[in-house]
């Protein structure tokens, strides 16, 4: 995951297709949660698509809750695009910068 993140350092979203993950163990579930949390701090929208069967069951048993889980890759991508558009609309004065990466501006009261 770290190599993928490094390769896409300017990415605003990361969609992981879980369809080909028939099984995930506790370590894998924790890694997904850590990836979700770490990407959130970097302003990257992490989304899991196809949390099928055992993967979904292990995530539940491990008490791992990911911020965004979708039935298909298409719905995950559409949701990521919509979230990026909402971020851009919320900050027209700083396009392309997600709210989590913005710093307060003393010259603008109420800025993020």
PDB file of C-alpha atoms in Angstrom:
ATOM      1  CA  UNK A   1       0.000   0.000   0.000  1.00  0.00           C
ATOM      2  CA  UNK A   2       2.808   2.434   0.804  1.00  0.00           C
ATOM      3  CA  UNK A   3       4.395   1.927  -2.619  1.00  0.00           C
ATOM      4  CA  UNK A   4       1.046   2.601  -4.267  1.00  0.00           C
ATOM      5  CA  UNK A   5       0.534   5.708  -2.162  1.00  0.00           C
ATOM      6  CA  UNK A   6       4.012   6.981  -3.015  1.00  0.00           C
ATOM      7  CA  UNK A   7       3.403   6.449  -6.727  1.00  0.00           C
ATOM      8  CA  UNK A   8       0.188   8.444  -6.526  1.00  0.00           C
ATOM      9  CA  UNK A   9       1.395  11.164  -4.170  1.00  0.00           C
ATOM     10  CA  UNK A  10      -0.880  13.811  -5.680  1.00  0.00           C
ATOM     11  CA  UNK A  11      -3.942  11.550  -5.735  1.00  0.00           C
ATOM     12  CA  UNK A  12      -7.079  12.796  -4.052  1.00  0.00           C
ATOM     13  CA  UNK A  13      -8.777   9.395  -3.911  1.00  0.00           C
ATOM     14  CA  UNK A  14      -7.754   5.756  -3.644  1.00  0.00           C
ATOM     15  CA  UNK A  15     -10.250   3.016  -4.531  1.00  0.00           C
ATOM     16  CA  UNK A  16      -9.324  -0.530  -3.567  1.00  0.00           C
ATOM     17  CA  UNK A  17     -11.252  -3.241  -5.402  1.00  0.00           C
ATOM     18  CA  UNK A  18     -11.790  -5.992  -2.848  1.00  0.00           C
ATOM     19  CA  UNK A  19     -13.497  -8.353  -5.310  1.00  0.00           C
ATOM     20  CA  UNK A  20     -10.371 -10.456  -5.745  1.00  0.00           C
ATOM     21  CA  UNK A  21      -9.687 -10.636  -1.997  1.00  0.00           C
ATOM     22  CA  UNK A  22     -11.570 -13.812  -1.103  1.00  0.00           C
ATOM     23  CA  UNK A  23     -10.072 -13.829   2.380  1.00  0.00           C
ATOM     24  CA  UNK A  24      -8.518 -11.256   4.676  1.00  0.00           C
ATOM     25  CA  UNK A  25      -7.035 -12.039   8.071  1.00  0.00           C
ATOM     26  CA  UNK A  26      -6.945  -9.859  11.164  1.00  0.00           C
ATOM     27  CA  UNK A  27      -3.651  -8.279  10.089  1.00  0.00           C
ATOM     28  CA  UNK A  28      -5.145  -7.426   6.704  1.00  0.00           C
ATOM     29  CA  UNK A  29      -8.225  -5.911   8.328  1.00  0.00           C
ATOM     30  CA  UNK A  30      -6.044  -3.762  10.573  1.00  0.00           C
ATOM     31  CA  UNK A  31      -3.938  -2.717   7.573  1.00  0.00           C
ATOM     32  CA  UNK A  32      -7.080  -1.555   5.758  1.00  0.00           C
ATOM     33  CA  UNK A  33      -8.108   0.489   8.804  1.00  0.00           C
ATOM     34  CA  UNK A  34      -4.614   1.989   9.116  1.00  0.00           C
ATOM     35  CA  UNK A  35      -4.573   2.832   5.413  1.00  0.00           C
ATOM     36  CA  UNK A  36      -7.957   4.506   5.707  1.00  0.00           C
ATOM     37  CA  UNK A  37      -6.862   6.558   8.725  1.00  0.00           C
ATOM     38  CA  UNK A  38      -3.480   7.511   7.276  1.00  0.00           C
ATOM     39  CA  UNK A  39      -4.885   8.551   3.911  1.00  0.00           C
ATOM     40  CA  UNK A  40      -7.522  10.653   5.694  1.00  0.00           C
ATOM     41  CA  UNK A  41      -4.775  12.630   7.434  1.00  0.00           C
ATOM     42  CA  UNK A  42      -3.182  13.209   4.024  1.00  0.00           C
ATOM     43  CA  UNK A  43      -6.431  14.425   2.486  1.00  0.00           C
ATOM     44  CA  UNK A  44      -6.848  11.284   0.377  1.00  0.00           C
ATOM     45  CA  UNK A  45     -10.310   9.769   0.084  1.00  0.00           C
ATOM     46  CA  UNK A  46      -9.822   5.980   0.643  1.00  0.00           C
ATOM     47  CA  UNK A  47     -12.686   3.780  -0.539  1.00  0.00           C
ATOM     48  CA  UNK A  48     -13.147   0.016  -0.532  1.00  0.00           C
ATOM     49  CA  UNK A  49     -15.268  -1.555  -3.253  1.00  0.00           C
ATOM     50  CA  UNK A  50     -16.683  -5.099  -3.115  1.00  0.00           C
ATOM     51  CA  UNK A  51     -16.339  -5.984   0.567  1.00  0.00           C
ATOM     52  CA  UNK A  52     -17.583  -9.491  -0.150  1.00  0.00           C
ATOM     53  CA  UNK A  53     -18.208 -12.510   2.042  1.00  0.00           C
ATOM     54  CA  UNK A  54     -15.356 -13.319   4.387  1.00  0.00           C
ATOM     55  CA  UNK A  55     -13.739  -9.930   3.944  1.00  0.00           C
ATOM     56  CA  UNK A  56     -16.868  -8.186   5.225  1.00  0.00           C
ATOM     57  CA  UNK A  57     -17.220 -10.732   8.046  1.00  0.00           C
ATOM     58  CA  UNK A  58     -13.601 -10.357   9.211  1.00  0.00           C
ATOM     59  CA  UNK A  59     -13.851  -6.549   9.110  1.00  0.00           C
ATOM     60  CA  UNK A  60     -16.937  -6.752  11.323  1.00  0.00           C
ATOM     61  CA  UNK A  61     -15.397  -9.275  13.728  1.00  0.00           C
ATOM     62  CA  UNK A  62     -12.239  -7.193  13.999  1.00  0.00           C
ATOM     63  CA  UNK A  63     -14.404  -4.118  14.721  1.00  0.00           C
ATOM     64  CA  UNK A  64     -12.836  -2.392  11.727  1.00  0.00           C
ATOM     65  CA  UNK A  65     -14.971   0.357  10.309  1.00  0.00           C
ATOM     66  CA  UNK A  66     -13.786   1.969   7.121  1.00  0.00           C
ATOM     67  CA  UNK A  67     -15.080   5.422   6.274  1.00  0.00           C
ATOM     68  CA  UNK A  68     -16.265   4.483   2.782  1.00  0.00           C
ATOM     69  CA  UNK A  69     -17.360   1.027   1.583  1.00  0.00           C
ATOM     70  CA  UNK A  70     -19.183   0.555  -1.711  1.00  0.00           C
ATOM     71  CA  UNK A  71     -20.862  -2.320  -3.528  1.00  0.00           C
ATOM     72  CA  UNK A  72     -19.004  -1.664  -6.796  1.00  0.00           C
ATOM     73  CA  UNK A  73     -15.932   0.114  -8.107  1.00  0.00           C
ATOM     74  CA  UNK A  74     -18.173   2.385 -10.184  1.00  0.00           C
ATOM     75  CA  UNK A  75     -20.121   3.595  -7.146  1.00  0.00           C
ATOM     76  CA  UNK A  76     -16.859   4.120  -5.244  1.00  0.00           C
ATOM     77  CA  UNK A  77     -15.387   6.207  -8.075  1.00  0.00           C
ATOM     78  CA  UNK A  78     -18.609   8.188  -8.514  1.00  0.00           C
ATOM     79  CA  UNK A  79     -18.712   8.922  -4.769  1.00  0.00           C
ATOM     80  CA  UNK A  80     -15.047   9.993  -4.777  1.00  0.00           C
ATOM     81  CA  UNK A  81     -15.691  12.341  -7.707  1.00  0.00           C
ATOM     82  CA  UNK A  82     -18.747  13.795  -5.969  1.00  0.00           C
ATOM     83  CA  UNK A  83     -16.752  14.315  -2.751  1.00  0.00           C
ATOM     84  CA  UNK A  84     -13.964  16.071  -4.665  1.00  0.00           C
ATOM     85  CA  UNK A  85     -16.506  18.299  -6.390  1.00  0.00           C
ATOM     86  CA  UNK A  86     -18.087  19.170  -3.037  1.00  0.00           C
ATOM     87  CA  UNK A  87     -14.663  20.033  -1.623  1.00  0.00           C
ATOM     88  CA  UNK A  88     -13.942  22.269  -4.603  1.00  0.00           C
ATOM     89  CA  UNK A  89     -17.327  23.991  -4.292  1.00  0.00           C
ATOM     90  CA  UNK A  90     -16.743  24.584  -0.591  1.00  0.00           C
ATOM     91  CA  UNK A  91     -13.469  26.370  -1.275  1.00  0.00           C
ATOM     92  CA  UNK A  92     -13.660  28.267  -4.562  1.00  0.00           C
ATOM     93  CA  UNK A  93     -10.834  30.518  -3.411  1.00  0.00           C
ATOM     94  CA  UNK A  94      -8.455  27.553  -3.135  1.00  0.00           C
ATOM     95  CA  UNK A  95      -9.397  25.070  -5.893  1.00  0.00           C
ATOM     96  CA  UNK A  96      -7.831  21.638  -5.830  1.00  0.00           C
ATOM     97  CA  UNK A  97      -6.996  21.729  -2.133  1.00  0.00           C
ATOM     98  CA  UNK A  98      -9.090  19.383   0.019  1.00  0.00           C
ATOM     99  CA  UNK A  99     -10.347  20.925   3.292  1.00  0.00           C
ATOM    100  CA  UNK A 100      -8.116  18.639   5.353  1.00  0.00           C
ATOM    101  CA  UNK A 101      -5.034  20.183   3.710  1.00  0.00           C
ATOM    102  CA  UNK A 102      -6.057  23.818   4.111  1.00  0.00           C
ATOM    103  CA  UNK A 103      -4.532  25.971   6.757  1.00  0.00           C
ATOM    104  CA  UNK A 104      -6.354  28.818   8.481  1.00  0.00           C
ATOM    105  CA  UNK A 105      -5.761  32.216   6.965  1.00  0.00           C
ATOM    106  CA  UNK A 106      -5.639  35.064   9.479  1.00  0.00           C
ATOM    107  CA  UNK A 107      -6.680  37.550   6.806  1.00  0.00           C
ATOM    108  CA  UNK A 108      -9.956  35.616   6.275  1.00  0.00           C
ATOM    109  CA  UNK A 109     -12.074  35.100   9.381  1.00  0.00           C
ATOM    110  CA  UNK A 110     -13.780  31.733   9.413  1.00  0.00           C
ATOM    111  CA  UNK A 111     -11.363  30.164   6.928  1.00  0.00           C
ATOM    112  CA  UNK A 112     -10.691  26.447   7.444  1.00  0.00           C
TER     113      UNK A 112
END
